[in-house]
mmCIF file of N, CA and C in Angstrom:
data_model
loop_
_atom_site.group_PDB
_atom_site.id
_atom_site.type_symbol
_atom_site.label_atom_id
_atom_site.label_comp_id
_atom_site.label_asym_id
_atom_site.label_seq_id
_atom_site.Cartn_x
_atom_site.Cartn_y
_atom_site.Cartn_z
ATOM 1 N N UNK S 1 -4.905 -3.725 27.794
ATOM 2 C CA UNK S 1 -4.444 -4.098 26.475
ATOM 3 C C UNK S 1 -4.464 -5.623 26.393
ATOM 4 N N UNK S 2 -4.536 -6.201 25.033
ATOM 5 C CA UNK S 2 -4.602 -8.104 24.740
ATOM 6 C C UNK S 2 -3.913 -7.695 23.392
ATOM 7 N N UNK S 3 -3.299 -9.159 23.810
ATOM 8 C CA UNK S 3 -2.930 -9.453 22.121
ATOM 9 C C UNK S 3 -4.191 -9.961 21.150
ATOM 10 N N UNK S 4 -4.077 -9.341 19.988
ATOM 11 C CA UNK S 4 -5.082 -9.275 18.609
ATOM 12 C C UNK S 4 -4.325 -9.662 17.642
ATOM 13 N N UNK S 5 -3.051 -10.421 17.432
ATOM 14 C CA UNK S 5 -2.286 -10.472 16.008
ATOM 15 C C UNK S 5 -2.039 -12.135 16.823
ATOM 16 N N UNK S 6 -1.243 -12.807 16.057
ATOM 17 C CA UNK S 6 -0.990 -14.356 15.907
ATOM 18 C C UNK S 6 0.599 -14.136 16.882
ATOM 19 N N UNK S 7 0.628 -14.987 17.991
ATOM 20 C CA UNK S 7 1.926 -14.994 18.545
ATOM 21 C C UNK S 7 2.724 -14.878 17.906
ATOM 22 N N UNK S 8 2.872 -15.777 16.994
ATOM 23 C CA UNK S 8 4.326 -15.830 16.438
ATOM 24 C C UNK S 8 4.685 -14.829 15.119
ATOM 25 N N UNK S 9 3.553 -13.735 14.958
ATOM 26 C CA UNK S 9 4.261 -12.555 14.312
ATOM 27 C C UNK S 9 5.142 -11.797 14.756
ATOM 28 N N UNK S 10 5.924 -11.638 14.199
ATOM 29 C CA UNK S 10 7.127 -10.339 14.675
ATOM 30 C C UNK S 10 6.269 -8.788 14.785
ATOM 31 N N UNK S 11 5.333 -8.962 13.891
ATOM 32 C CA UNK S 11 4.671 -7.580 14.683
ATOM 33 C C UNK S 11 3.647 -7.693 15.696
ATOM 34 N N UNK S 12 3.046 -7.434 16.619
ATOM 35 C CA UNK S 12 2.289 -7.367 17.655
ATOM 36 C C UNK S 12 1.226 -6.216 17.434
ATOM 37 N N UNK S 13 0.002 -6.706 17.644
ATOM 38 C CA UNK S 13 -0.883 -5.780 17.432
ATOM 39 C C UNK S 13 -1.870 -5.707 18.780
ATOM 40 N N UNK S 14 -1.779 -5.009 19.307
ATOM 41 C CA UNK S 14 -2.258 -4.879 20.852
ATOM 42 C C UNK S 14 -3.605 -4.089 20.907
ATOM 43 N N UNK S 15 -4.947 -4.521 21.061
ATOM 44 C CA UNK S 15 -6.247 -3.621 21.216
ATOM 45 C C UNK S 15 -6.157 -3.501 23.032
ATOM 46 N N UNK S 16 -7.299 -2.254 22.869
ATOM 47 C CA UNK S 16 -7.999 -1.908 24.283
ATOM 48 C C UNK S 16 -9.029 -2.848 24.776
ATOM 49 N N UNK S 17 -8.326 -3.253 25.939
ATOM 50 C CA UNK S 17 -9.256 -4.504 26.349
ATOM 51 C C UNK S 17 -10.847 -3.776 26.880
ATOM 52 N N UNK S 18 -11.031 -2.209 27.171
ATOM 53 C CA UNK S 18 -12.084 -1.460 27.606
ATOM 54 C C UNK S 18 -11.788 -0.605 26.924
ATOM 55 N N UNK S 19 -12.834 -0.232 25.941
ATOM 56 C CA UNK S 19 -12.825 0.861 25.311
ATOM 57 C C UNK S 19 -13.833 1.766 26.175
ATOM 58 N N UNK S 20 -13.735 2.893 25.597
ATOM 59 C CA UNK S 20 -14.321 4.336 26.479
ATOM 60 C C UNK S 20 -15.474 4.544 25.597
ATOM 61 N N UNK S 21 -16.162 3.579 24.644
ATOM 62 C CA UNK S 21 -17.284 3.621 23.841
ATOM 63 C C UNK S 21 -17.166 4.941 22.924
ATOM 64 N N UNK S 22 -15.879 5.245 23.015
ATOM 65 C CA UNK S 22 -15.469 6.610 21.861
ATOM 66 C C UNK S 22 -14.679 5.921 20.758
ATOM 67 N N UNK S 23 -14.373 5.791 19.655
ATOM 68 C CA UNK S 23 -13.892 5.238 18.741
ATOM 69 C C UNK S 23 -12.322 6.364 18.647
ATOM 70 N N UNK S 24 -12.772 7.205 18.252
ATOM 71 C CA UNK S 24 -12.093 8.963 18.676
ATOM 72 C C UNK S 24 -11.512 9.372 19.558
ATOM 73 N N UNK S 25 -12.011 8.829 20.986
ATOM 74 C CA UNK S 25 -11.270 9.138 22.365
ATOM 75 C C UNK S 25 -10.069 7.732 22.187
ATOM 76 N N UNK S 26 -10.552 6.619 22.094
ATOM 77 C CA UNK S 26 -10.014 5.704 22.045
ATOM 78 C C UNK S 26 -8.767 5.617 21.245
ATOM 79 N N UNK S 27 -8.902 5.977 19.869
ATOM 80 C CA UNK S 27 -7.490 6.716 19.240
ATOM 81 C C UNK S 27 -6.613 7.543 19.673
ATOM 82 N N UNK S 28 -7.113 8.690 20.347
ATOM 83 C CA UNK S 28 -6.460 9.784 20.902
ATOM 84 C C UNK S 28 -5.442 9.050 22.107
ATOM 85 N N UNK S 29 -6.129 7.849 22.976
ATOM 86 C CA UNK S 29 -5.397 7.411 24.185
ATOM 87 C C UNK S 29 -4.416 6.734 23.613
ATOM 88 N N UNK S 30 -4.555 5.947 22.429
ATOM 89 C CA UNK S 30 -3.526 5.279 21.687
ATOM 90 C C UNK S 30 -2.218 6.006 21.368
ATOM 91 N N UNK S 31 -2.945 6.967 20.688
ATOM 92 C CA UNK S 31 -1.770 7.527 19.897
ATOM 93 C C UNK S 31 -0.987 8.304 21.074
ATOM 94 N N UNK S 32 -1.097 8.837 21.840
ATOM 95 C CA UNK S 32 -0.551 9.305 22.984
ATOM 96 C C UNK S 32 0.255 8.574 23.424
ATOM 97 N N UNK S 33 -0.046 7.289 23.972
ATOM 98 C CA UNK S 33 0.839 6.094 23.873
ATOM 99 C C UNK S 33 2.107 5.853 23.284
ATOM 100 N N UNK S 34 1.430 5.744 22.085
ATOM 101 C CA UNK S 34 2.918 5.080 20.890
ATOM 102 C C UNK S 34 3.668 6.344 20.820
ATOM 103 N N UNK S 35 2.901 7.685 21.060
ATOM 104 C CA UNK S 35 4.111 8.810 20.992
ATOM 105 C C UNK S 35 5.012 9.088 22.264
ATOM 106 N N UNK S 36 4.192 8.116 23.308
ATOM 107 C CA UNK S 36 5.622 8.518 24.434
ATOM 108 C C UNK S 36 6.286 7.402 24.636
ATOM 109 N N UNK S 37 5.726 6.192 23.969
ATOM 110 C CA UNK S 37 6.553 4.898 24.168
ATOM 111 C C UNK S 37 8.100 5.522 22.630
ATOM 112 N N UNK S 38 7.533 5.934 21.779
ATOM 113 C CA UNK S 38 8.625 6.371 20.702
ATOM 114 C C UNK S 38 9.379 7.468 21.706
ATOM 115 N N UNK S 39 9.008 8.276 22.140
ATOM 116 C CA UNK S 39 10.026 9.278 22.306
ATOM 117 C C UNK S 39 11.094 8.962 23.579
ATOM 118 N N UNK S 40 10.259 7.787 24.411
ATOM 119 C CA UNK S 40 11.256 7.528 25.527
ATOM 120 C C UNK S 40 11.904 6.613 25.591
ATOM 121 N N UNK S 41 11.580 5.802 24.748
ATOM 122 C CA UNK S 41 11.979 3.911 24.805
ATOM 123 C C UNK S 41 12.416 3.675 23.620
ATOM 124 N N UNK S 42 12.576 4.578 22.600
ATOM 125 C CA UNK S 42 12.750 4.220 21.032
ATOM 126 C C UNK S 42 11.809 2.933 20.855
ATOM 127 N N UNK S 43 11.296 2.394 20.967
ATOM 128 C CA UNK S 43 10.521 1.523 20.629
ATOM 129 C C UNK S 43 9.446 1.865 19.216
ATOM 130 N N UNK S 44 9.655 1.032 18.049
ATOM 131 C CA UNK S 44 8.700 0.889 16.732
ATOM 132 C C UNK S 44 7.107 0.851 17.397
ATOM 133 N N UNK S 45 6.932 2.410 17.223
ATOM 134 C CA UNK S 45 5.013 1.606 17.178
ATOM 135 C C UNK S 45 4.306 2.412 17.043
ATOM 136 N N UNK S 46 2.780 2.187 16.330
ATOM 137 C CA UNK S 46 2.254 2.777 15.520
ATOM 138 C C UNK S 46 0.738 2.600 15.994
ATOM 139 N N UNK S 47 0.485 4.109 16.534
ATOM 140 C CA UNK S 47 -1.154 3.806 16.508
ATOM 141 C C UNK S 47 -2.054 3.400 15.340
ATOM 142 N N UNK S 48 -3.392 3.005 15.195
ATOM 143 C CA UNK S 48 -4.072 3.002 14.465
ATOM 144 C C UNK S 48 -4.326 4.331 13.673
ATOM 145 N N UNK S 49 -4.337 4.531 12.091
ATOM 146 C CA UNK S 49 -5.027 5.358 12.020
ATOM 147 C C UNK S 49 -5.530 5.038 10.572
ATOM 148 N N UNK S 50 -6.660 5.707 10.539
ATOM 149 C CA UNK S 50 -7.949 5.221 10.297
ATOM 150 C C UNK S 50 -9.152 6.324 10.023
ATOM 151 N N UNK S 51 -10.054 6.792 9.030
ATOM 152 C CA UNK S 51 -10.829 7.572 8.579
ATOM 153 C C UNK S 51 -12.172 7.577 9.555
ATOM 154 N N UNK S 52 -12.874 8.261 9.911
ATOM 155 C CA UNK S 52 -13.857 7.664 10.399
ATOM 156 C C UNK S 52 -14.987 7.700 9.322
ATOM 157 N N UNK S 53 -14.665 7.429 8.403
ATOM 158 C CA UNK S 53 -15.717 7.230 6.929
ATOM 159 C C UNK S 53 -15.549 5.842 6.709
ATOM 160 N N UNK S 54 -14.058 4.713 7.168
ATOM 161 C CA UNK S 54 -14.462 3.741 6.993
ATOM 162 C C UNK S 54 -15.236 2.928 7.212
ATOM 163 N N UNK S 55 -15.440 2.065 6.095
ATOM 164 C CA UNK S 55 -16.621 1.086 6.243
ATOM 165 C C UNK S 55 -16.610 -0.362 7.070
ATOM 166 N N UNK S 56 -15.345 -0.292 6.858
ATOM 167 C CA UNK S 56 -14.593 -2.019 7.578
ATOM 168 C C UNK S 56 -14.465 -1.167 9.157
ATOM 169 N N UNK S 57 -15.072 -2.021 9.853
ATOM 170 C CA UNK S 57 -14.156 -1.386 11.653
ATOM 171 C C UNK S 57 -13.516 -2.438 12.354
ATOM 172 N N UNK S 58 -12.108 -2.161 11.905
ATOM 173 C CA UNK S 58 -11.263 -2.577 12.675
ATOM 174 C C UNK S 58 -11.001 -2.713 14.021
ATOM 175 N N UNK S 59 -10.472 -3.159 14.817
ATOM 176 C CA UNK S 59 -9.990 -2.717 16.845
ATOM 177 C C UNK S 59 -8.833 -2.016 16.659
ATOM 178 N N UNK S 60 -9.161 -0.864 17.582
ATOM 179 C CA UNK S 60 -8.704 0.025 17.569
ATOM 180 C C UNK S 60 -7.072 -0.661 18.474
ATOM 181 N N UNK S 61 -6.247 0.072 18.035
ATOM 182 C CA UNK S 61 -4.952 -0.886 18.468
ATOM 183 C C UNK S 61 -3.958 -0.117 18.172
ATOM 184 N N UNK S 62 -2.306 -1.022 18.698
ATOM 185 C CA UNK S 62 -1.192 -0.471 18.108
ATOM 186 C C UNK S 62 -0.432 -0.881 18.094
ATOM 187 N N UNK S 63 0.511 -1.206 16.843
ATOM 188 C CA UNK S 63 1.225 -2.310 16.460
ATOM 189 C C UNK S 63 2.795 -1.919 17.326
ATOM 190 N N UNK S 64 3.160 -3.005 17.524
ATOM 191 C CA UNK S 64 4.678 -3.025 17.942
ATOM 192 C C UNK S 64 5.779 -3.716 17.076
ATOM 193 N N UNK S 65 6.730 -3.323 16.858
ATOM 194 C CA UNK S 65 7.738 -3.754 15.755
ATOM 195 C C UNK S 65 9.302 -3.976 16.537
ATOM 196 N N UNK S 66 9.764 -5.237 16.578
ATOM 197 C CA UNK S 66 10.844 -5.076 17.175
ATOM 198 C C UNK S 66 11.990 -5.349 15.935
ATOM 199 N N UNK S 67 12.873 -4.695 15.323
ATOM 200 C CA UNK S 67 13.803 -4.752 14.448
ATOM 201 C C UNK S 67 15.482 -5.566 14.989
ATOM 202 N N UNK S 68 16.129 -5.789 14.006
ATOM 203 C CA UNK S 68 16.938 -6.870 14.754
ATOM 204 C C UNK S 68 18.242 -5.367 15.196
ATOM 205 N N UNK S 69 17.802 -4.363 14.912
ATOM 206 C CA UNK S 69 18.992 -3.069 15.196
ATOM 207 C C UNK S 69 17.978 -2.944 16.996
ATOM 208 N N UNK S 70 17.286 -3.760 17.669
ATOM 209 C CA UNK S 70 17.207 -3.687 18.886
ATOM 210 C C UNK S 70 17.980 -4.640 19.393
ATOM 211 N N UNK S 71 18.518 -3.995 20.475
ATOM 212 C CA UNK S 71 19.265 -5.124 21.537
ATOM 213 C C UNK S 71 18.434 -5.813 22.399
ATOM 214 N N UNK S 72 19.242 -6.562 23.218
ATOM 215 C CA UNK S 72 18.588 -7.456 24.249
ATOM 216 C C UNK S 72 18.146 -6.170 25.351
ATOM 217 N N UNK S 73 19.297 -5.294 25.737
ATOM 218 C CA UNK S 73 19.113 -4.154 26.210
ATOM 219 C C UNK S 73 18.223 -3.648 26.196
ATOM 220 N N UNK S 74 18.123 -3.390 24.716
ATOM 221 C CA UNK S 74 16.683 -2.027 24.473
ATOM 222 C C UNK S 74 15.179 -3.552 24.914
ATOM 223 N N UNK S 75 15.139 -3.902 24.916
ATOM 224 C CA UNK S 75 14.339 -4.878 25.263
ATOM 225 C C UNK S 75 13.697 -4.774 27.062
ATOM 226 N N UNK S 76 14.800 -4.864 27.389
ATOM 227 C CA UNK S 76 14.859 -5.223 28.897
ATOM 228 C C UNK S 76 14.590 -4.056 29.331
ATOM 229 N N UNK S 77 14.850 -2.587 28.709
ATOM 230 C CA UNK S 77 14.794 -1.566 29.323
ATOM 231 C C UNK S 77 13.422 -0.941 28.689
ATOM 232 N N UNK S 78 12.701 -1.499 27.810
ATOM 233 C CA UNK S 78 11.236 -1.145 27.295
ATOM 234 C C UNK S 78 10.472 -2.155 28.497
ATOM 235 N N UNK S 79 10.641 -2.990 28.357
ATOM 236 C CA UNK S 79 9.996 -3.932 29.717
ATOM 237 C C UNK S 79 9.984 -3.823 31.113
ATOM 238 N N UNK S 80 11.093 -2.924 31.390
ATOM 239 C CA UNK S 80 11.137 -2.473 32.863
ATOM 240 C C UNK S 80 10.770 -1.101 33.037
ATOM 241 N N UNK S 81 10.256 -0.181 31.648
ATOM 242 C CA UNK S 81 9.466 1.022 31.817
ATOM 243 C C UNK S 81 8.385 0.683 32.573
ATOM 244 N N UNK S 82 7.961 1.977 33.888
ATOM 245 C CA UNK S 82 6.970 1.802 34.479
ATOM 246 C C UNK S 82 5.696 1.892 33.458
ATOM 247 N N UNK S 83 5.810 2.647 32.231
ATOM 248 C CA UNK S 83 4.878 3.008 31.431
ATOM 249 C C UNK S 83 4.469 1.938 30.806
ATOM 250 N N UNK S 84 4.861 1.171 30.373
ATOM 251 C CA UNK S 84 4.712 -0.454 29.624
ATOM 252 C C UNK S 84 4.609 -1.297 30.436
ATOM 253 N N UNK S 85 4.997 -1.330 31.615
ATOM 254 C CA UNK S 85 3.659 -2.092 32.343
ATOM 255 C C UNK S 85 3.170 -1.780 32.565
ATOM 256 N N UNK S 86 2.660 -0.139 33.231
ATOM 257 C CA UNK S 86 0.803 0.023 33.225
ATOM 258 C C UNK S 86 -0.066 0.039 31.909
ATOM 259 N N UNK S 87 0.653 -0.299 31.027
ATOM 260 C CA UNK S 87 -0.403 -0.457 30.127
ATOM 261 C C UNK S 87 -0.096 -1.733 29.265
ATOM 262 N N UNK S 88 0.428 -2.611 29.821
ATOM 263 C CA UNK S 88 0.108 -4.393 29.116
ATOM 264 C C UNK S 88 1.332 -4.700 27.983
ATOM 265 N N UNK S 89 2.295 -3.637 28.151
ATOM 266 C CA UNK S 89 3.714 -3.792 27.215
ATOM 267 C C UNK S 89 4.602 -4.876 27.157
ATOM 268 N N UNK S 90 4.342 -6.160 28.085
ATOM 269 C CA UNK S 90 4.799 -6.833 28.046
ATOM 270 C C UNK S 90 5.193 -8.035 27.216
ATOM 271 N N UNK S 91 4.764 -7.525 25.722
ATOM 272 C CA UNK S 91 5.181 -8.190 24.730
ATOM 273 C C UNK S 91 6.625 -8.589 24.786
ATOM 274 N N UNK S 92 7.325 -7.292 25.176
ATOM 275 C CA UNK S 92 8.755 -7.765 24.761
ATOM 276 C C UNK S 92 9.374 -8.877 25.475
ATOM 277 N N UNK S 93 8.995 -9.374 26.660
ATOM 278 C CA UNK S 93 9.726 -10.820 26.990
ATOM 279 C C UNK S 93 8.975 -11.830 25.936
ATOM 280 N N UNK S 94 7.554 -11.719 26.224
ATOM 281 C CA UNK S 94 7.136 -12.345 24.941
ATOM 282 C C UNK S 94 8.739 -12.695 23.779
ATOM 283 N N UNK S 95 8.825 -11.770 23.195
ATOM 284 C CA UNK S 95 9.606 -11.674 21.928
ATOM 285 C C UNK S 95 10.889 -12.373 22.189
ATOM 286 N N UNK S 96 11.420 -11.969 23.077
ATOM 287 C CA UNK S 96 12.947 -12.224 23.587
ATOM 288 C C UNK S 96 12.699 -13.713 23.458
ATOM 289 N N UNK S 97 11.737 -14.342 24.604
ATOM 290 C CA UNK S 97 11.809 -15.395 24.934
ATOM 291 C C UNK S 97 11.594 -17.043 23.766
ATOM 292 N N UNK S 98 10.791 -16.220 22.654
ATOM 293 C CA UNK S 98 10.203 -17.199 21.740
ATOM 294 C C UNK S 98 11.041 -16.394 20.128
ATOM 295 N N UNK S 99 11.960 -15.628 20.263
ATOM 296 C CA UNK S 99 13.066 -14.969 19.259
ATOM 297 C C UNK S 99 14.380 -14.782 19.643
ATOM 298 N N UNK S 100 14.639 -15.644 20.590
ATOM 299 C CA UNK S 100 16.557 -14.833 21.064
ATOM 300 C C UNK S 100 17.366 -14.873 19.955
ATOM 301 N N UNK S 101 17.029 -15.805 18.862
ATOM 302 C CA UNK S 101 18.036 -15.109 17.779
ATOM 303 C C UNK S 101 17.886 -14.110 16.727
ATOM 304 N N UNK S 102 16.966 -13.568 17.501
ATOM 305 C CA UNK S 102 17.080 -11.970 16.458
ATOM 306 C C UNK S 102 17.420 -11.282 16.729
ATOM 307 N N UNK S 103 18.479 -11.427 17.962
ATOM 308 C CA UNK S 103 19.450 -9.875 19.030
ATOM 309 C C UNK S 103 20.614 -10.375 19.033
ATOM 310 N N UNK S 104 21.181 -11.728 18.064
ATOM 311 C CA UNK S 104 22.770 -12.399 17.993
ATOM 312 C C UNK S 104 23.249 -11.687 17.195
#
């Protein structure tokens, strides 16, 4: 995973640094993702989704949203998931470190 959005957005938009040359497979690994990073970490995030009739092609990606109803906690404990670091989750010190006053 790399960052694809501007540091200093509050949302984070994270592409596949190797795609599997599937546009389709590549979604599927995503969305799998954001559905077990949501169901275990409460963590905001949203695979791509996307027609495959569109004409614009976007990078395939998935946004992260940290809301100020997250703690420093929920932070520290999305960052120390083994799952978010094998796959490049390390936005959230990112966030903490260049936002600590959005968890006062």
């Amino acid at each position: 995973m790399s960052l694809a959005s501007d540091p200093e957005s509050p949302i984070v938009f994270l592409k596949l640094e190797n795609s599997s040359g599937s546009t389709k497979e590549d979604l599927l690994l995503l969305e799998k993702m954001a559905d077990r990073a949501l169901k275990e970490d409460s963590l905001l995030v949203v695979s791509s989704k996307k027609s495959f009739l569109d004409k614009c092609r976007l990078p395939v990606g998935i946004k992260l949203l940290v809301s100020a109803g997250h703690s420093e906690s929920d932070l520290v404990k999305a960052e120390e998931e083994e799952f978010l670091k094998n796959n490049g989750f390390l936005f959230f010190t990112f966030f903490y470190e260049n936002f600590p006053n959005a968890f006062i």
